[in-house]
Structure formats: structure tokens, C-alpha cells
Short mmCIF file of C-alpha atoms and ligand atoms in Angstrom, two decimals:
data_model
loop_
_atom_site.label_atom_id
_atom_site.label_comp_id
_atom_site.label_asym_id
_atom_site.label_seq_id
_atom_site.Cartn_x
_atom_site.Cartn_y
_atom_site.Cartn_z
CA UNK K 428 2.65 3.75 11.29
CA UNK K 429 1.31 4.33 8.07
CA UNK K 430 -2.36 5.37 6.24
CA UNK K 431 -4.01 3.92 3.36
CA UNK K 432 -6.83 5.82 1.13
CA UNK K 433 -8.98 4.03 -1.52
CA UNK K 434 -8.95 6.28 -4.46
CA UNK K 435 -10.69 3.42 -6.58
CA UNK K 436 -12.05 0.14 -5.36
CA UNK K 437 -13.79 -0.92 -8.82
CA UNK K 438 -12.94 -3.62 -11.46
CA UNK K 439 -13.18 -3.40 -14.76
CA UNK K 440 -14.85 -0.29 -15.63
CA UNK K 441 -15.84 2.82 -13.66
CA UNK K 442 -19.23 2.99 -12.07
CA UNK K 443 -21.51 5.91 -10.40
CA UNK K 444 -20.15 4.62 -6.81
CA UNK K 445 -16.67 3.17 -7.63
CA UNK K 446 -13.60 4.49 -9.87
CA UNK K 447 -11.27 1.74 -10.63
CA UNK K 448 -8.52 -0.22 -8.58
CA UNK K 449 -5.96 3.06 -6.91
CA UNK K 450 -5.10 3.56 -3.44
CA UNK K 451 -2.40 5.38 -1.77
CA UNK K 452 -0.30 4.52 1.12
CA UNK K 453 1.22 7.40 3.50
CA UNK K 454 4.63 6.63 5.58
CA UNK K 455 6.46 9.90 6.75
CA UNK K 456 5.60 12.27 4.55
CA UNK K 457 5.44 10.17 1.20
CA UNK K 458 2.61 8.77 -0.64
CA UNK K 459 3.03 5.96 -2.45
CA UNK K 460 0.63 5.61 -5.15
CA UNK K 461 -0.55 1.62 -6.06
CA UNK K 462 -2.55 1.05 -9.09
CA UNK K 463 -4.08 4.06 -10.83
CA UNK K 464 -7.49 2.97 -12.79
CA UNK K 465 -9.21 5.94 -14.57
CA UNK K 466 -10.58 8.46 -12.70
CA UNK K 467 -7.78 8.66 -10.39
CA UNK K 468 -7.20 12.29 -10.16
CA UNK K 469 -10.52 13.44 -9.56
CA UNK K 470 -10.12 10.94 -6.24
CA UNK K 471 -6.95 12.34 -5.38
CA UNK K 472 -8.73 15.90 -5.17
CA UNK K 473 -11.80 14.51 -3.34
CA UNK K 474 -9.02 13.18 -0.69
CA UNK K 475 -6.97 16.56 -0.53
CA UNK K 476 -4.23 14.30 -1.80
CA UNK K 477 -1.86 15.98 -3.88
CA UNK K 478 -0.10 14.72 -6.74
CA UNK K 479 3.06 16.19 -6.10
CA UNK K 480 3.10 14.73 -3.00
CA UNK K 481 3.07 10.76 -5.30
CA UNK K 482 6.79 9.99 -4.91
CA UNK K 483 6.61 6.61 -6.54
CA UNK K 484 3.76 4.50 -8.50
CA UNK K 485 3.47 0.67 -8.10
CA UNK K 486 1.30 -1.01 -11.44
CA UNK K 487 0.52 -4.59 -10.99
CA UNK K 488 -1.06 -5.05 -14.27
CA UNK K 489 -1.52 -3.62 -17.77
CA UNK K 490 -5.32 -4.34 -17.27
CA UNK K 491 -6.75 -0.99 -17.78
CA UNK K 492 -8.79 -0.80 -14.58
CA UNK K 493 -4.71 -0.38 -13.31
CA UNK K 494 -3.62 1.58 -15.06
CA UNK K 495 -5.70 4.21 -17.37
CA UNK K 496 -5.39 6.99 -14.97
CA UNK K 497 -1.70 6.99 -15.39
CA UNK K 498 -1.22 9.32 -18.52
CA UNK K 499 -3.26 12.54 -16.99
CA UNK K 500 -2.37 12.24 -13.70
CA UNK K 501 1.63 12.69 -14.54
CA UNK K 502 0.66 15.65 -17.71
CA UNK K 503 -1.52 16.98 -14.47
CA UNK K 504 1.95 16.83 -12.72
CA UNK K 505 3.14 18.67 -15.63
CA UNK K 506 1.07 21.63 -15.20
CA UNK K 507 2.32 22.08 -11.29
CA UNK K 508 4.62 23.07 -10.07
CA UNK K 509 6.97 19.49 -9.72
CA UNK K 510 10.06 19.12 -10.07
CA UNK K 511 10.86 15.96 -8.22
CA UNK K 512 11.62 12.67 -9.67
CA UNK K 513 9.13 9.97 -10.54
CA UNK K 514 9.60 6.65 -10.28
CA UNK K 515 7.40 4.25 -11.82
CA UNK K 516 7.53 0.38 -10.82
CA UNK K 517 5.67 -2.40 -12.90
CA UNK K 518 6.19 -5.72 -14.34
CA UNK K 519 7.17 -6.21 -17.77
CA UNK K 520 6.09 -3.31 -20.63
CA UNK K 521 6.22 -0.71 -17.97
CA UNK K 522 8.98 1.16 -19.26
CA UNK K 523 7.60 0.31 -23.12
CA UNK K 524 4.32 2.37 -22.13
CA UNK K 525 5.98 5.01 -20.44
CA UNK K 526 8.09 5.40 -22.68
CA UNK K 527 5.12 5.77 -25.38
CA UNK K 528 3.12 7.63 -23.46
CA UNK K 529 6.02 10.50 -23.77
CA UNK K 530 7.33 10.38 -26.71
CA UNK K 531 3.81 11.02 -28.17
CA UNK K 532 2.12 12.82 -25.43
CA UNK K 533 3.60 16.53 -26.31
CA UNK K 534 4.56 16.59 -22.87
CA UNK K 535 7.61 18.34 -21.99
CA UNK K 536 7.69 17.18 -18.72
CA UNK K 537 9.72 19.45 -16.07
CA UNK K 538 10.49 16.35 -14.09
CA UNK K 539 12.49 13.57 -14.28
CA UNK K 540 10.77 10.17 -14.85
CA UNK K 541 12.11 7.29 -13.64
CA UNK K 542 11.02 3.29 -14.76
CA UNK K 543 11.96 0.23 -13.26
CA UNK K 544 10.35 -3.22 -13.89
CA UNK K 545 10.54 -5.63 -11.36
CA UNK K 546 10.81 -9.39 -11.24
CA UNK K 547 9.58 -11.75 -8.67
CA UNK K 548 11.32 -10.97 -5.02
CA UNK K 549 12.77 -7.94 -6.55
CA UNK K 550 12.82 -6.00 -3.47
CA UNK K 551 13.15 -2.01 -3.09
CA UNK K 552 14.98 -0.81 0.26
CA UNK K 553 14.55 2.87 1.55
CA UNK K 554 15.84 4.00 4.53
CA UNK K 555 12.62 3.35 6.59
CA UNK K 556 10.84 0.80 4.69
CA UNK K 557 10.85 -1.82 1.67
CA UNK K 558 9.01 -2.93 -0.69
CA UNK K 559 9.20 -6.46 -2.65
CA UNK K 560 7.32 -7.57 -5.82
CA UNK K 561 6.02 -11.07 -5.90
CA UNK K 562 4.72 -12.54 -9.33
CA UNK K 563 1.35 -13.04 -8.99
CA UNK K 564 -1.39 -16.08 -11.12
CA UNK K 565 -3.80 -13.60 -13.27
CA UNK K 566 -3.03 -14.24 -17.20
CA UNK K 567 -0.84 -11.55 -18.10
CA UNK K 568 2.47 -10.63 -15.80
CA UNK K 569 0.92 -9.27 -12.69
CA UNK K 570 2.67 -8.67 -9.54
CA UNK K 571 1.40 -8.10 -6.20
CA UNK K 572 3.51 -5.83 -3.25
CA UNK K 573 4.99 -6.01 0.13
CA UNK K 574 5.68 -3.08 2.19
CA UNK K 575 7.36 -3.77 4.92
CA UNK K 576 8.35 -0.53 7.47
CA UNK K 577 11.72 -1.68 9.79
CA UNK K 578 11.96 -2.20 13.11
CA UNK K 579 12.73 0.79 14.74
CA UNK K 580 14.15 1.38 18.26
CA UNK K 581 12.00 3.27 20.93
CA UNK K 582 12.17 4.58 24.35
CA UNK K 583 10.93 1.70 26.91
CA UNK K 584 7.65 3.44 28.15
CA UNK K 585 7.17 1.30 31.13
CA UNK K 586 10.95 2.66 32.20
CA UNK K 587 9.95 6.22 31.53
CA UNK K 588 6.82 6.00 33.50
CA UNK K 589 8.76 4.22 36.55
CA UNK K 590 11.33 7.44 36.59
CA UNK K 591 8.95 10.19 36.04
CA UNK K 592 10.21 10.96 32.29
CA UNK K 593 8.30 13.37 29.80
CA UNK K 594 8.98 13.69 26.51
CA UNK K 595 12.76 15.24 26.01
CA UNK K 596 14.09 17.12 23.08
CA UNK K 597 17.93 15.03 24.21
CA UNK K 598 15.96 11.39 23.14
CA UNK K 599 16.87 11.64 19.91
CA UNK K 600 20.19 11.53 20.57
CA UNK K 601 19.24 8.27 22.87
CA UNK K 602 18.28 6.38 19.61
CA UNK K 603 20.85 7.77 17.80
CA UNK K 604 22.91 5.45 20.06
CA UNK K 605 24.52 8.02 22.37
CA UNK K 606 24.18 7.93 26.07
CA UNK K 607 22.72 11.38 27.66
CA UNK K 608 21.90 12.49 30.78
CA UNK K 609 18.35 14.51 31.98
CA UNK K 610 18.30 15.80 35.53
CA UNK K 611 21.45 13.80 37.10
CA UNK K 612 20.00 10.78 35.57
CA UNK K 613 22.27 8.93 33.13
CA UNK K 614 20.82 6.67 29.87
CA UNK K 615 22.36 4.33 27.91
CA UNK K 616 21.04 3.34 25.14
CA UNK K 617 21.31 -0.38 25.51
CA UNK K 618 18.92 0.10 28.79
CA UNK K 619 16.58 2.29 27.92
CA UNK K 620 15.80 1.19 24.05
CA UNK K 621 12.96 -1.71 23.00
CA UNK K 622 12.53 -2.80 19.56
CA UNK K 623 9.15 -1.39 18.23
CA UNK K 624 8.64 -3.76 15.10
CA UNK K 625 7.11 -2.29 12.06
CA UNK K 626 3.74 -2.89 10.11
CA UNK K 627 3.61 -4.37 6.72
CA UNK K 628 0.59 -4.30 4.16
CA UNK K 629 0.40 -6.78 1.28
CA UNK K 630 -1.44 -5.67 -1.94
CA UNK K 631 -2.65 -8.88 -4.07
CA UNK K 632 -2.98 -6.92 -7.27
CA UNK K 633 -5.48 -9.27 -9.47
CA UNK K 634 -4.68 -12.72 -9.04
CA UNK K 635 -6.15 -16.31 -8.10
CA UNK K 636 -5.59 -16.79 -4.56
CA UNK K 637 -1.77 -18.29 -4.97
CA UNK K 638 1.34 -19.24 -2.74
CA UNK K 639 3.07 -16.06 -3.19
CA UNK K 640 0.42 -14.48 -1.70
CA UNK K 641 -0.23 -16.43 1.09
CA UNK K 642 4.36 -16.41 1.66
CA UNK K 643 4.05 -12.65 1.23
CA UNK K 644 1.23 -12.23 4.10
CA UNK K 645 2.86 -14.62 6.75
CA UNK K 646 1.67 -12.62 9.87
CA UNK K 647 1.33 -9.58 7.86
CA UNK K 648 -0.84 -6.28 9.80
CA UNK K 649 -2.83 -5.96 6.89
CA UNK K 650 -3.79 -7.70 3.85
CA UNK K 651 -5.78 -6.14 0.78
CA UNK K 652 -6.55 -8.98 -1.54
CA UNK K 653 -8.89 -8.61 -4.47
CA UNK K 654 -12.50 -9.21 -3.84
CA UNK K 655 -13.70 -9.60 -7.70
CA UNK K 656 -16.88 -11.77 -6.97
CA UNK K 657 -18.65 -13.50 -4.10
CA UNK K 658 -18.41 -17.39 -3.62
CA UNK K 659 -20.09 -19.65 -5.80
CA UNK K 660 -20.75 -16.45 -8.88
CA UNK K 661 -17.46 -16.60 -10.79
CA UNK K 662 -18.65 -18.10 -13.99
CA UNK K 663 -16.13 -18.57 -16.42
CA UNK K 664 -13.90 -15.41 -15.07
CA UNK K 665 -10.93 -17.48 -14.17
CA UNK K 666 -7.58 -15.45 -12.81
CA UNK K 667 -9.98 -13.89 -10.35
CA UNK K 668 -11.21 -14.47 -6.57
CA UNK K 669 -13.89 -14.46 -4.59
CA UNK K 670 -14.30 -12.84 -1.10
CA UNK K 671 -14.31 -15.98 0.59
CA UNK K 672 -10.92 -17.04 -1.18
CA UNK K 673 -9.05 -13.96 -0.08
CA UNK K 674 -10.64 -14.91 3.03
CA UNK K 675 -9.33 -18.48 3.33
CA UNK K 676 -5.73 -17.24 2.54
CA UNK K 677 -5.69 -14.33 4.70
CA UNK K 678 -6.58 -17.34 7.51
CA UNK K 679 -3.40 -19.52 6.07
CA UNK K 680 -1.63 -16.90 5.90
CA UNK K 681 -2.13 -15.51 9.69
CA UNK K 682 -2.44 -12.29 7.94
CA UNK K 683 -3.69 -10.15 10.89
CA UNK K 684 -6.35 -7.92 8.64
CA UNK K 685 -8.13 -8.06 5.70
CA UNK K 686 -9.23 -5.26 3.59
CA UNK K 687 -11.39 -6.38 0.69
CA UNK K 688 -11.13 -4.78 -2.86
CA UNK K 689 -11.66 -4.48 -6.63
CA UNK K 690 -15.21 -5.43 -6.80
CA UNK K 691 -16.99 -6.35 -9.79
CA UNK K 692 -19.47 -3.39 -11.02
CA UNK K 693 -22.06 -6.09 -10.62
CA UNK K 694 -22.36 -5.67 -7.27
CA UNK K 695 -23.64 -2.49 -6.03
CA UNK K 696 -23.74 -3.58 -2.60
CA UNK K 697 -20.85 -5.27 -1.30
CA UNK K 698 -21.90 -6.31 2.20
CA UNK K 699 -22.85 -10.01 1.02
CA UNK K 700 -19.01 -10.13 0.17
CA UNK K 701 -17.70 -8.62 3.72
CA UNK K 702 -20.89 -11.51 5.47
CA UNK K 703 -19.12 -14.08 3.39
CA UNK K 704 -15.84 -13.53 3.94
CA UNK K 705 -16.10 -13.13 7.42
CA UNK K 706 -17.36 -16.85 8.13
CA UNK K 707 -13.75 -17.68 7.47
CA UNK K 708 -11.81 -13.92 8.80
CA UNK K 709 -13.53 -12.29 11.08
CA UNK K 710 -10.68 -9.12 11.19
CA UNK K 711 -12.06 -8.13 7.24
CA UNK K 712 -13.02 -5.27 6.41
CA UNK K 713 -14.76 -3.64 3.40
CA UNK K 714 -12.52 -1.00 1.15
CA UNK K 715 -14.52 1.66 -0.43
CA UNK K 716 -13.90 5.34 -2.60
CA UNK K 717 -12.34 8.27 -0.29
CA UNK K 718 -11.81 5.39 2.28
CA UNK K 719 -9.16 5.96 4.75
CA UNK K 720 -7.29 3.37 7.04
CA UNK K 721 -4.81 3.73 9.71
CA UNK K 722 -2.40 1.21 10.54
CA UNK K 723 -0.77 1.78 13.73
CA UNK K 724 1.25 -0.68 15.66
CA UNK K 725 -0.12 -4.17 15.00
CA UNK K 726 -3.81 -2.67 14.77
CA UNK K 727 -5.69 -1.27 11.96
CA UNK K 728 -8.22 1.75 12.75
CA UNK K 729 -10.70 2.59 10.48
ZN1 ZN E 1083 -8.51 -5.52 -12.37
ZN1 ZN E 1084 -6.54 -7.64 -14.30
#
């Protein structure tokens, strides 16, 4: 199970109703900040977010609706109380504009910062989850992310139900593999314990609608592809897509939900992209500022 919150679901530049492109994903107790467009602290304090809390950042782009609210949210770090490490993931130049951004930023920083740049199917394994870069088609090196929770191994409700079980304190030891006994009844683990797979999100960053994509989100739970214009008003804008592409791959890709994003400023109301899109995917959904989704065992509440 995890939570997502929209912190900025703009392109380009910041507007009265959206900041730019920032949301944060919450798995046990971490956030997990992607993108950070300007204005992204000011949406972290509308949410009751806070930024101590931001174990690691994800950039896909230097485009600076990506990545302009990066130098005072980690000098607002500063001035807390942190002390735990920061770890900042990008493509290419991410550790040059870190590094920049400290050596003249005065900033005597009480906490370590750590860069590291990732390459296509450079993948990051935690004990509970990964998360693997793909390279992305937008102009300059842009990467899109998939975060992937494991599998993890649950009590067989149907079994507990049948013998009359509540909730013991001695299941953990159950899934830690050991065999225990409640009330003269005795478990092993290989009886009692179902595979629960995990949920996975996959964040297009900016991008044409591309195979990496559409490989990352093979069956994913939930999809949030860039939304930058609605069919048939791209212009000359190329390295962008429309509503109705993210739509299309989300559909190739038996992605299981879409959430659209990064909407031009043009559009002030963005329910002629969510109509369009769902001609193709009827399971999309609309991000927006302060927007909160839960993704919970195959579903997605909102
Ligand atoms: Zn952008
Ligand atoms: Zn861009």
C-alpha cells in the first residue's frame, strides 16, 4: 500500500490554480519526493507534508518546471532540525547542479547530501520496494520511474476466518517463517502464508509516449503519464503528449490506472482532457494541487 499527493500538476510555469510538476509518494513511513517545480514548499505545507520527512528526490529533467523548487526546499531543510541523509537521483548533470547549488549557496548544510545519476534500467533496491529509471524521448536526458513494492507474505484470511482467528501479536513470528502455536492450535508457515503481491506506480516524467514507457507499465496499478495538451492542439511542441496518447499506452500497456498530469497553463479546465482520454481508458483519472491518492491492493481510491 502506498499514497500519492500532487504537490504540482502544472507545466511550464506556475499558474493561480497549478504549481509545477511535484508529487510525493508515501510507503511505510517514507516520502519519496518526484519532481520538485517551483513552488514546492509552500505545497508541502498546504499538505502537512514535512520536509524532513523527504528521504530521497527523483528529477526526471533539468526543465525547470522539475526542478526549480529544489534549491529552497533543501536550505528550508537547513533551517530544521535534519540531520538525515539526502539522496538525490537524476539523469545526467544532477550531481553538476547540486554540486553548484552548494558550493555557492552559503549553505552549511547539517546534513549529508547524497547524488546519484542513473542510467536507463538502473534500478534502486530497498528492503521493501525498488525503484528503476528508464530513459525516456523528451529532448534533453529525461528519465521516467518505476516503483515497484515486493511481494510480501500474509496470513491466508479465508483460513483465519474458517478457525475463528483474530488478530495475534505471535503472527509476526508466522511470517518471519517460524511455526507457533495459539490456543492448542499449531501453524506452519508453509500452510497458513499466501503471497500478497505488491503495487507499482510508473511516473512518465515528460516524454512522447515511447516503448519504455509502455515496458515499464506492463500491468502496472497505476500509471501517471504526462497530460501536456489535448488531442489534435499540440502545434509544433514536439517531445510532449496529449491526454489521449497517455491514454492509448496506458491501454497497450494493460496499465490498470491512469492518473493524468503536467498540464499546459493553457488549459484552465482540464476535464476536456480526462472526456478525451477516457474514450480510450476508462480507469483515468484527473491529478490536481493538494490531490491525494491511495493505492491499496490492485485498486486505486481517490
Ligand atoms: Zn515539464
Ligand atoms: Zn520538460
Amino acid at each position: 500500500m502506498f499514497e500519492v499527493i500532487f504537490l504540482g500538476t502544472g507545466s511550464m510555469k506556475p499558474t493561480q490554480k497549478r504549481f509545477t510538476t511535484s508529487f510525493v509518494l508515501r510507503h511505510e513511513g517514507e516520502s519519496i519526493l518526484f519532481d520538485a517545480g517551483e513552488g514546492v514548499q509552500v505545497r508541502l505545507s498546504q499538505s502537512g507534508l514535512s520536509p524532513n520527512k523527504i528521504s530521497k528526490i527523483f528529477i526526471s529533467h533539468f526543465h525547470g518546471d522539475h526542478f526549480y523548487g529544489i534549491p529552497g526546499l533543501i536550505f528550508s531543510m537547513s533551517h530544521g532540525e535534519r540531520t538525515k541523509k539526502l539522496t538525490i537521483y537524476g539523469p545526467k548533470k544532477t550531481r553538476e547542479f547540486i554540486e553548484k547549488l552548494l558550493s555557492v549557496g552559503y549553505s552549511n548544510l547539517k546534513f549529508p547530501v547524497e547524488v546519484i545519476e542513473l542510467k536507463n534500467g538502473e534500478r534502486i533496491e530497498e528492503e521493501t520496494y525498488t525503484i528503476t529509471a528508464f530513459s525516456v524521448e523528451h529532448g534533453p536526458p529525461a528519465l521516467g520511474y518505476l516503483f515497484k513494492e515486493k511481494d510480501t507474505k500474509n496470513i491466508d484470511s479465508k483460513k483465519m476466518k474458517k478457525h475463528k482467528l483474530t488478530p495475534n501479536k505471535k503472527f509476526r513470528e508466522l511470517k518471519n517463517g517460524k511455526e507457533i502455536e495459539i490456543d492448542g492450535l499449531k501453524m506452519k508457515p508453509e500452510d497458513w502464508l499466501v503471497d500478497t503481491p505488491g503495487d507499482s506506480l510508473v511516473y512518465s516524467g515528460d516524454t512522447i509516449p515511447c516503448d519504455n514507457t509502455t515496458l515499464a507499465a506492463k500491468a502496472v496499478t497505476v500509471l501517471i503519464h504526462e497530460s501536456t495538451y489535448l488531442d489534435g492542439e499540440t502545434q509544433e511542441d514536439r517531445g510532449h503528449s496529449t491526454s489521449l496518447d497517455a491514454a492509448k499506452l496506458a491501454k497497450k500497456a494493460k496499465a490498470k490506472n491512469l492518473i493524468l498530469t503536467h498540464f499546459s497553463p493553457r488549459y484552465l479546465d482540464t476535464k476536456p482532457l480526462l472526456e478525451s482520454a477516457k474514450t480510450v481508458f476508462p480507469n483515468t483519472y484527473l491529478s490536481k494541487d493538494l490531490k491525494g491518492f491511495v493505492i491499496k491492493r490492485g485498486e486505486l481510491v481517490v
